[in-house]
PDB file of C-alpha atoms in Angstrom:
ATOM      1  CA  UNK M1361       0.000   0.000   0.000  1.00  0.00           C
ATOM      2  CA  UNK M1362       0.949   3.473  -0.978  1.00  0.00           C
ATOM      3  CA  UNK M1363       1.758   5.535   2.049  1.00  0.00           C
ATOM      4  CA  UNK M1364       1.379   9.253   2.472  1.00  0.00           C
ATOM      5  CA  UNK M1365       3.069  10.823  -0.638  1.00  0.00           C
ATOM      6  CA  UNK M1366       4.952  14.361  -0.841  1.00  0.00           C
ATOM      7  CA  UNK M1367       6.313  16.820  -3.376  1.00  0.00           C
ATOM      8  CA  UNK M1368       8.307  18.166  -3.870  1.00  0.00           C
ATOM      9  CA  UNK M1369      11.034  16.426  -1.227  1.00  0.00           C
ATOM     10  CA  UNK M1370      13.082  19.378  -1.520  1.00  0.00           C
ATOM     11  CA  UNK M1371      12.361  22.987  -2.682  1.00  0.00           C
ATOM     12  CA  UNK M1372      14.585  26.329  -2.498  1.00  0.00           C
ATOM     13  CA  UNK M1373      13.362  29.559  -3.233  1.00  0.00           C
ATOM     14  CA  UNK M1374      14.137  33.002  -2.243  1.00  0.00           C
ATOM     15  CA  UNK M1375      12.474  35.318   0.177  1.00  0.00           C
ATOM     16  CA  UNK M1376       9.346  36.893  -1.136  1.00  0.00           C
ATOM     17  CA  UNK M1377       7.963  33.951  -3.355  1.00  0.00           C
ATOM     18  CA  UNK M1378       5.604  31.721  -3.174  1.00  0.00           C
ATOM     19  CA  UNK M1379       5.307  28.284  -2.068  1.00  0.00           C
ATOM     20  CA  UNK M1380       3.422  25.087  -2.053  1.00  0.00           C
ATOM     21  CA  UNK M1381       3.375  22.112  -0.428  1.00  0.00           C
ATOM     22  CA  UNK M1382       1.643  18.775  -1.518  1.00  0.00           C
ATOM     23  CA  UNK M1383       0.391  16.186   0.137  1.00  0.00           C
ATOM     24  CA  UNK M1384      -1.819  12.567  -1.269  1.00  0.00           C
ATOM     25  CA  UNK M1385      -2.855  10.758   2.348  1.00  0.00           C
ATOM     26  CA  UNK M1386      -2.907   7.451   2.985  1.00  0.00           C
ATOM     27  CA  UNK M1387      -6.485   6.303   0.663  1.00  0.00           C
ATOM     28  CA  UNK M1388      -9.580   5.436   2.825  1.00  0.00           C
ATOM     29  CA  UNK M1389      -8.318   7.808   6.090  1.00  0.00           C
ATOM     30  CA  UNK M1390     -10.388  11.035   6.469  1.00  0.00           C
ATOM     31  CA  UNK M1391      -7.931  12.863   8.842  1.00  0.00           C
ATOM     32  CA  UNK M1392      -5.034  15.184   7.761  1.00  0.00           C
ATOM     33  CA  UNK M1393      -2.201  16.777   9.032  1.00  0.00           C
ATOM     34  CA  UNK M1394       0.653  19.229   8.453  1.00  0.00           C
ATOM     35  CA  UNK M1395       3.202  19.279  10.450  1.00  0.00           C
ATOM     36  CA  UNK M1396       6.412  21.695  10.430  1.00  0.00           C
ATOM     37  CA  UNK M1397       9.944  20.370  11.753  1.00  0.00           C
ATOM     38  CA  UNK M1398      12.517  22.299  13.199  1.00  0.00           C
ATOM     39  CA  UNK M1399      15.830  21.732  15.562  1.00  0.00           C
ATOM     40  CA  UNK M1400      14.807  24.442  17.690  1.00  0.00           C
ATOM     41  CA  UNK M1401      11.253  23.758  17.966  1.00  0.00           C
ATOM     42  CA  UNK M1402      10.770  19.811  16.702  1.00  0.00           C
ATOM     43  CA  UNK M1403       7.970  18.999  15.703  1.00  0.00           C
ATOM     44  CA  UNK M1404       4.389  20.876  15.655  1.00  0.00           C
ATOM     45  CA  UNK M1405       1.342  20.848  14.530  1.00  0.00           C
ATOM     46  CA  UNK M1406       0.004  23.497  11.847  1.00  0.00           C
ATOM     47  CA  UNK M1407      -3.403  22.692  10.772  1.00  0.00           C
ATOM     48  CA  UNK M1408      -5.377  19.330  11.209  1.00  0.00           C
ATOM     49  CA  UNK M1409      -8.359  18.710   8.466  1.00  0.00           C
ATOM     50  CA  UNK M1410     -11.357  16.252   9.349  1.00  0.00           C
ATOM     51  CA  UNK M1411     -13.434  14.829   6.263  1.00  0.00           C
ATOM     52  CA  UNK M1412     -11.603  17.837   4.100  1.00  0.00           C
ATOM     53  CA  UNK M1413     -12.657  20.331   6.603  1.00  0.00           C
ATOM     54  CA  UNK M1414     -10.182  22.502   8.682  1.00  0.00           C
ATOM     55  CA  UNK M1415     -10.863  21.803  12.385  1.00  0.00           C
ATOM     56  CA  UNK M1416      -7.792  23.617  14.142  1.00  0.00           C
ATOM     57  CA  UNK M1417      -5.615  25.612  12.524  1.00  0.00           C
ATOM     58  CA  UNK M1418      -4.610  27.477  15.694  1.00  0.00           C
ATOM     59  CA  UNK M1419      -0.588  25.991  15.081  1.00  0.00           C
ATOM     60  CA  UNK M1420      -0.630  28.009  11.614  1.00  0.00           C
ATOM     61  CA  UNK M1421       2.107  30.490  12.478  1.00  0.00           C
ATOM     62  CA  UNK M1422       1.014  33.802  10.159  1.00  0.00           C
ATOM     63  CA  UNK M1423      -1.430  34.607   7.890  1.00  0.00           C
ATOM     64  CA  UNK M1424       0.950  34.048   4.865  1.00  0.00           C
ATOM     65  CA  UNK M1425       0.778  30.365   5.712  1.00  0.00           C
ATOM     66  CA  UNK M1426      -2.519  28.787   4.123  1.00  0.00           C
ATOM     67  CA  UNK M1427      -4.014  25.372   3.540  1.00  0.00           C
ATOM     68  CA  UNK M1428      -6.375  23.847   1.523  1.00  0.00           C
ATOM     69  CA  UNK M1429      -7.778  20.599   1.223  1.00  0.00           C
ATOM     70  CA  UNK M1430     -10.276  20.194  -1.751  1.00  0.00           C
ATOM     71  CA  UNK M1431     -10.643  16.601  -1.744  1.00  0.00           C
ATOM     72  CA  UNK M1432      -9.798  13.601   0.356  1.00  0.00           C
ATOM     73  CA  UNK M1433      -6.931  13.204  -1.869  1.00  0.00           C
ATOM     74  CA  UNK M1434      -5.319  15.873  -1.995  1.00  0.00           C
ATOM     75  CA  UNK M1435      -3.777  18.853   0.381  1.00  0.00           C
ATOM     76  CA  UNK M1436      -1.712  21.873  -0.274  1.00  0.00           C
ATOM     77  CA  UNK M1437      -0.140  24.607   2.134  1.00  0.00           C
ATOM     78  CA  UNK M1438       0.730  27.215   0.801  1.00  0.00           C
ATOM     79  CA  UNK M1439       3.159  30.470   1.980  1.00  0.00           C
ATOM     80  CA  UNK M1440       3.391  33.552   0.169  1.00  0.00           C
ATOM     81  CA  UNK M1441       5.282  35.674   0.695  1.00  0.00           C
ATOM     82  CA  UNK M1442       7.832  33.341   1.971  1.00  0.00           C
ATOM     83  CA  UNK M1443      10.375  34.336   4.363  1.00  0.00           C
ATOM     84  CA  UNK M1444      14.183  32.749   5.199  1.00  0.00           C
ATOM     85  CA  UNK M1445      12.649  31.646   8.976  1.00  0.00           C
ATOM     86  CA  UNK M1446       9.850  29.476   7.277  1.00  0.00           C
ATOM     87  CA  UNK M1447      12.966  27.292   6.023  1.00  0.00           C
ATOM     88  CA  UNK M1448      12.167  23.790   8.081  1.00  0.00           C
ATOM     89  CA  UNK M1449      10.731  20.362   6.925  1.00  0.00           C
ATOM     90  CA  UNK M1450       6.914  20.509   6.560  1.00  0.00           C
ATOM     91  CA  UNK M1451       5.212  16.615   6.688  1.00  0.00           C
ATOM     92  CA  UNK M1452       1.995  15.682   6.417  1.00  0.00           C
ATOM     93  CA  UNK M1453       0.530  12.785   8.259  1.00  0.00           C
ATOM     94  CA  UNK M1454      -2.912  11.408   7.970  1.00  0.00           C
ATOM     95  CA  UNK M1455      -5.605   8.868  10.066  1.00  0.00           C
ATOM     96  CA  UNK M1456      -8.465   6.766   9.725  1.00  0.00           C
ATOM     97  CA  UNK M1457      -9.767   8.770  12.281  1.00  0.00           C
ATOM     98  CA  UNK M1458      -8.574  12.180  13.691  1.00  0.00           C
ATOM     99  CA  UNK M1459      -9.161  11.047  17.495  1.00  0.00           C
ATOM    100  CA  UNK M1460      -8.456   7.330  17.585  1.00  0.00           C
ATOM    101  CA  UNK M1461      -6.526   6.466  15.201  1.00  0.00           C
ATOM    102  CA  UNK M1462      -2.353   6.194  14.671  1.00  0.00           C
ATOM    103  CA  UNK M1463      -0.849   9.222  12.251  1.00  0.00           C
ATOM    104  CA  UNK M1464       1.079   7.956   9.588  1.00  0.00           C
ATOM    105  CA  UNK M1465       3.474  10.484   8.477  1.00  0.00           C
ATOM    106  CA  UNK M1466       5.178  11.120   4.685  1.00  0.00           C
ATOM    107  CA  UNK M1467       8.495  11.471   3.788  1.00  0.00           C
ATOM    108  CA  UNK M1468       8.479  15.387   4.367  1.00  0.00           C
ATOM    109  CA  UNK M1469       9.507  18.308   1.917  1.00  0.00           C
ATOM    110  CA  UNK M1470      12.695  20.290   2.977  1.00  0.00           C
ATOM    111  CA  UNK M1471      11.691  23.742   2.383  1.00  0.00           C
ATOM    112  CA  UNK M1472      14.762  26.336   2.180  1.00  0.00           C
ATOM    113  CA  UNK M1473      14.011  30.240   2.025  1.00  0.00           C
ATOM    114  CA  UNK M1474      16.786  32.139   0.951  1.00  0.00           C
TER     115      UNK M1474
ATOM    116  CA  UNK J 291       0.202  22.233  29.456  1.00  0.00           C
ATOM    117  CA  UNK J 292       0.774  18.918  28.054  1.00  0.00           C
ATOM    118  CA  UNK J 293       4.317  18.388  28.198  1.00  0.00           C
ATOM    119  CA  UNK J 294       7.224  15.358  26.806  1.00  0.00           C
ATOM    120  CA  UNK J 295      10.342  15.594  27.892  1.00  0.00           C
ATOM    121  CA  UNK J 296      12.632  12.637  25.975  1.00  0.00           C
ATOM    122  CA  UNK J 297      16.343  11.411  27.750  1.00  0.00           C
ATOM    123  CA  UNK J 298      18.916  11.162  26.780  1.00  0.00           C
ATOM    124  CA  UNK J 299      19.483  13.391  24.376  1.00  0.00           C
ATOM    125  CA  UNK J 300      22.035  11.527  22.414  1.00  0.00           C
ATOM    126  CA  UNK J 301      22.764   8.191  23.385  1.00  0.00           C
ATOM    127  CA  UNK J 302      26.314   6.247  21.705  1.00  0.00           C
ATOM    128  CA  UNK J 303      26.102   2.201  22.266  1.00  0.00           C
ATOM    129  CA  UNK J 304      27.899  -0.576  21.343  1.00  0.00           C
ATOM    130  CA  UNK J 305      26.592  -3.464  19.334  1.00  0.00           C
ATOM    131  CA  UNK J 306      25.117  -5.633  21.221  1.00  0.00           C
ATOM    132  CA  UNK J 307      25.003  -3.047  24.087  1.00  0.00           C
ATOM    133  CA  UNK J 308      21.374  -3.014  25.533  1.00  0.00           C
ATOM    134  CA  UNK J 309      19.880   0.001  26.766  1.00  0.00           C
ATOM    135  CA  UNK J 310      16.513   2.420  27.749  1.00  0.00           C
ATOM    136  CA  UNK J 311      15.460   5.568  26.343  1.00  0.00           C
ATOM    137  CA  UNK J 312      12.949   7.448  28.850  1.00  0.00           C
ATOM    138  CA  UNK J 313      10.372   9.550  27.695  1.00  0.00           C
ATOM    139  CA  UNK J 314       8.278  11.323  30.820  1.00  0.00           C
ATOM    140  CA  UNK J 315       4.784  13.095  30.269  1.00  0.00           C
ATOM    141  CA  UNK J 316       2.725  15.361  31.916  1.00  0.00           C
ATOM    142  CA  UNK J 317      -0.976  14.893  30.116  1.00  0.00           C
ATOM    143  CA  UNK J 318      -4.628  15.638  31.007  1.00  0.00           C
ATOM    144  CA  UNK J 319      -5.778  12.451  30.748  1.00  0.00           C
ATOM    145  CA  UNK J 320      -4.060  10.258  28.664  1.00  0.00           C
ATOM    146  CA  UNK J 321      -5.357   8.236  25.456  1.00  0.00           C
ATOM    147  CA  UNK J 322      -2.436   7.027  24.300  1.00  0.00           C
ATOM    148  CA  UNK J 323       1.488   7.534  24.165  1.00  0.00           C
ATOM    149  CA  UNK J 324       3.370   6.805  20.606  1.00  0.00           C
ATOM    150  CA  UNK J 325       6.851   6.196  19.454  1.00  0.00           C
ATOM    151  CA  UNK J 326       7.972   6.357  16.128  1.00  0.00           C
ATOM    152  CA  UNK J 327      11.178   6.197  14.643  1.00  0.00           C
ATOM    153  CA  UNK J 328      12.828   9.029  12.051  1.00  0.00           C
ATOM    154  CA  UNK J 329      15.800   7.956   9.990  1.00  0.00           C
ATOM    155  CA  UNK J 330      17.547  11.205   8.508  1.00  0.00           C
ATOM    156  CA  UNK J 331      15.689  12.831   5.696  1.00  0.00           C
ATOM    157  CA  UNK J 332      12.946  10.376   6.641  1.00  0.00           C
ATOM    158  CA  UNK J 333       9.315  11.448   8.216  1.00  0.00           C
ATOM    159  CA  UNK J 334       8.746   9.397  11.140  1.00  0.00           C
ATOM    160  CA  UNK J 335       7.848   5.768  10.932  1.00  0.00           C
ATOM    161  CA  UNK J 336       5.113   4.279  13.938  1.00  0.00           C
ATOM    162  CA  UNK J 337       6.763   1.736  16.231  1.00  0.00           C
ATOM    163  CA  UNK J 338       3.931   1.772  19.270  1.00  0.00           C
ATOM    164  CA  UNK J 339       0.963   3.001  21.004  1.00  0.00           C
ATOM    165  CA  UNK J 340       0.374   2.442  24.428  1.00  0.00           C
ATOM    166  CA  UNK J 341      -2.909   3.361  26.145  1.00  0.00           C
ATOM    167  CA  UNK J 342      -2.863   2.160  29.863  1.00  0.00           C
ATOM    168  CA  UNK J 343      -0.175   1.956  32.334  1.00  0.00           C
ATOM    169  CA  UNK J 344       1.138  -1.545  32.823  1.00  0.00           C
ATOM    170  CA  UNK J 345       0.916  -1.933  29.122  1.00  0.00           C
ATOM    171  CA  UNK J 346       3.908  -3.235  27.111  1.00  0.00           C
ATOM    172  CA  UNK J 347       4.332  -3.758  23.330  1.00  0.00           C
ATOM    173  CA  UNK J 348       7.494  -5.355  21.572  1.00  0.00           C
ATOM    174  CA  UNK J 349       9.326  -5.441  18.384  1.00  0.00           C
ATOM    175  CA  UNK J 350      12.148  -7.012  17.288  1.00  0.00           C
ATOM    176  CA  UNK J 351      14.439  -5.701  19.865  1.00  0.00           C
ATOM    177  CA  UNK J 352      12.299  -3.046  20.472  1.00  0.00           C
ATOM    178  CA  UNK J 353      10.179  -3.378  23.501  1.00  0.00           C
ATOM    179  CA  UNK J 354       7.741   0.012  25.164  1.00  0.00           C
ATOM    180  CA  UNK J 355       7.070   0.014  28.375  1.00  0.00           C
ATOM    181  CA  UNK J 356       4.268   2.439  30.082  1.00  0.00           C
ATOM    182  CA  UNK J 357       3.594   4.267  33.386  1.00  0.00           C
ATOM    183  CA  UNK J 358       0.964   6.726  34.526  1.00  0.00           C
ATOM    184  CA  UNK J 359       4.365   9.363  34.299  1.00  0.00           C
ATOM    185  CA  UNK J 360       6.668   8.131  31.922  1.00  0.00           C
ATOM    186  CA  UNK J 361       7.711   5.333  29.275  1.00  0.00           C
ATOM    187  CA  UNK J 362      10.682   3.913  28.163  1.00  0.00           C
ATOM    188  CA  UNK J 363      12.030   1.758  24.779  1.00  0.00           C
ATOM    189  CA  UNK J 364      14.048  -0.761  25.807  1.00  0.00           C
ATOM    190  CA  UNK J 365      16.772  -1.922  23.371  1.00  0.00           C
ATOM    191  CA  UNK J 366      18.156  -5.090  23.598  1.00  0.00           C
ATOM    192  CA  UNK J 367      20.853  -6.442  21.869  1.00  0.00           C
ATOM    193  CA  UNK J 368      20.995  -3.391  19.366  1.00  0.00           C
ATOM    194  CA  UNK J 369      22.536  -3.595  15.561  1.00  0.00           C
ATOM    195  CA  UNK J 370      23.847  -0.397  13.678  1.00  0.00           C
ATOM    196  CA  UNK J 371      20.562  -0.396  11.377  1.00  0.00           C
ATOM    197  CA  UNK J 372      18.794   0.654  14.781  1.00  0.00           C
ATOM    198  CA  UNK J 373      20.224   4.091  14.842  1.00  0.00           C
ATOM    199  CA  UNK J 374      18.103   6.760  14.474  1.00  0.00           C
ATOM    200  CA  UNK J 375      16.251   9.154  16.556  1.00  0.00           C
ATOM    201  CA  UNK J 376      13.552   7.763  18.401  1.00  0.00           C
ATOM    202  CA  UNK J 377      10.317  10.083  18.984  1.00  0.00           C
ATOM    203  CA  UNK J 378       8.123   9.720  22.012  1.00  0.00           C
ATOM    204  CA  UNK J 379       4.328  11.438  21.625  1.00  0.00           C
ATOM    205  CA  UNK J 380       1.363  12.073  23.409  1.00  0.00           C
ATOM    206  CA  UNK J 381      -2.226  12.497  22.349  1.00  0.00           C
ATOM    207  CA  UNK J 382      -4.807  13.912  25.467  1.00  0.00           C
ATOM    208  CA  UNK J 383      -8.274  12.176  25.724  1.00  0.00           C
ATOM    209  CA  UNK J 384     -10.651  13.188  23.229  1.00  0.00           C
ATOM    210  CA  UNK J 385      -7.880  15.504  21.344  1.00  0.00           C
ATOM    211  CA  UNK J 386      -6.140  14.654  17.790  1.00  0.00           C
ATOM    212  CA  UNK J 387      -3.014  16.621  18.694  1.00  0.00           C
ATOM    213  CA  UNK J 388       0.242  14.650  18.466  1.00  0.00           C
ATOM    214  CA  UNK J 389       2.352  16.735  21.314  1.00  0.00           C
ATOM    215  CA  UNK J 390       6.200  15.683  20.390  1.00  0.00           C
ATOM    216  CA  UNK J 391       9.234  15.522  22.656  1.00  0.00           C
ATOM    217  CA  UNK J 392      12.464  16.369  21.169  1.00  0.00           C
ATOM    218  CA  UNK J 393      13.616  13.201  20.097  1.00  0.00           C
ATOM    219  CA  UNK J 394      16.539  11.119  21.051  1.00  0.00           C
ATOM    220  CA  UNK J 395      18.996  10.527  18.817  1.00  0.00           C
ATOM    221  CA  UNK J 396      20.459   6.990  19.297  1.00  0.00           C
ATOM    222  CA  UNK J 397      23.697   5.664  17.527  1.00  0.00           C
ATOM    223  CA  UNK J 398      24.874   1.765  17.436  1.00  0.00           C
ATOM    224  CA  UNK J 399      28.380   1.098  16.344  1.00  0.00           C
ATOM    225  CA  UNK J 400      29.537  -2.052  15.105  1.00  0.00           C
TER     226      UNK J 400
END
C-alpha cells in the first residue's frame, strides 16, 4: 500500500515567493495533518483537516501560511510571501480517524528560504 | 500544558550493548502515548501506542514500556541499522493533537 506521498522532497526559493506544499494521504483515512519540523522547535502541529474540513488551525504560524484541502486526496499549504525563517521540513501525516486512530506520516519536503 | 520531555538526548552504544530511552509526560488524561522512529531525511515511521499503564508492546528488539508518568524503549541487543532518533508522543483524551518531545537521537556502532 501506498503511504502518504509528498512533493516536492526538496524545494529552495528566495524570500518573497511563493510556495506550495503537496500532500496525497494514505487512501480510505479522512484525517489530515501538516506538520512543520525544526531543531529548535521539533515537531508541531500546523493545521489538522477532518473529512476535508479545517478543524484547528490554531498551530498556523502567520497569515501568509494557508491550507487547503479540496478533496480527500489531496492537500496543499501554501506560503506567500515566503520568508528565510519558514525554512524547516513541513510533513503531512494522515488517520483513519482524527481522534483514535495512529498518524502515519510522509516522507516530508525540505523547504529552504533564501 | 501537556508536556514530553525525551532522555537522553544523544545516546552512543555498542553493538550488542542493551539500553533504555525514557520519555516522561505530563498529560490531562491520557489516550495514548506513541513512538515512532525518524531515519535522517525520513518522516517518522510508527513503532507503538500504548494506552494504559502496565501496558507493554514489543518489536524485534524493540520493547515500550508504560507508566501513569513516563515510558521507556528498551533496546536489547541493538545492531547499527537501529540508529536513528527515536520520537516519544502524546495524544490527550478526546484531542487529535500529536504533542512531540524532542527526540533522542540513538547511535549503534559495530
Amino acid at each position: 500500500d501506498a503511504g502518504v506521498i509528498q512533493s516536492p522532497r526538496h524545494e529552495v526559493t528566495e524570500m518573497g515567493q511563493e510556495v506550495t506544499l503537496r500532500c496525497k494521504p494514505i487512501s480510505g483515512h479522512n484525517s489530515l495533518f501538516w506538520y512543520r519540523q525544526t531543531m529548535m522547535r521539533g515537531l508541531e502541529l500546523l493545521i489538522y483537516f477532518n473529512n476535508n474540513v479545517p478543524i484547528d488551525d490554531s498551530g498556523m504560524p502567520e497569515d501568509r501560511f494557508s491550507a487547503k484541502m479540496p478533496n480527500a486526496s489531496f492537500s496543499t499549504l501554501k506560503i506567500q510571501p515566503s520568508e528565510p525563517r519558514d525554512s524547516a521540513v513541513y510533513f503531512c501525516a494522515s488517520s483513519l480517524s482524527g481522534h483514535t486512530d495512529t498518524q502515519y506520516f510522509g516522507p516530508g519536503t525540505r523547504l529552504t528560504v533564501l | 500544558e501537556d508536556q514530553v520531555t525525551q532522555s537522553p538526548e544523544a545516546l552512543r552504544l555498542q553493538e550488542g550493548e542493551s539500553s533504555s530511552l525514557n520519555c516522561s509526560y505530563t498529560v490531562s488524561g491520557l489516550r495514548g502515548l506513541f513512538w515512532y522512529r525518524q531515519d535522517p531525511g525520513k518522516g517518522p515511521e510508527f513503532l507503538f501506542t500504548l494506552y494504559s499503564a502496565g501496558e507493554e508492546k514489543e518489536k524485534e528488539r524493540l520493547k515500550a514500556t508504560l507508566t501513569k508518568k513516563e515510558s521507556f524503549l528498551h533496546i536489547t541487543a541493538p545492531k547499527p541499522e537501529d540508529s536513528a532518533t527515536y520520537l516519544c508522543a502524546v495524544q490527550a483524551a478526546s484531542s487529535y493533537k500529536l504533542i512531540f518531545g524532542s527526540g533522542t537521537r540513538l547511535l549503534v556502532r559495530p
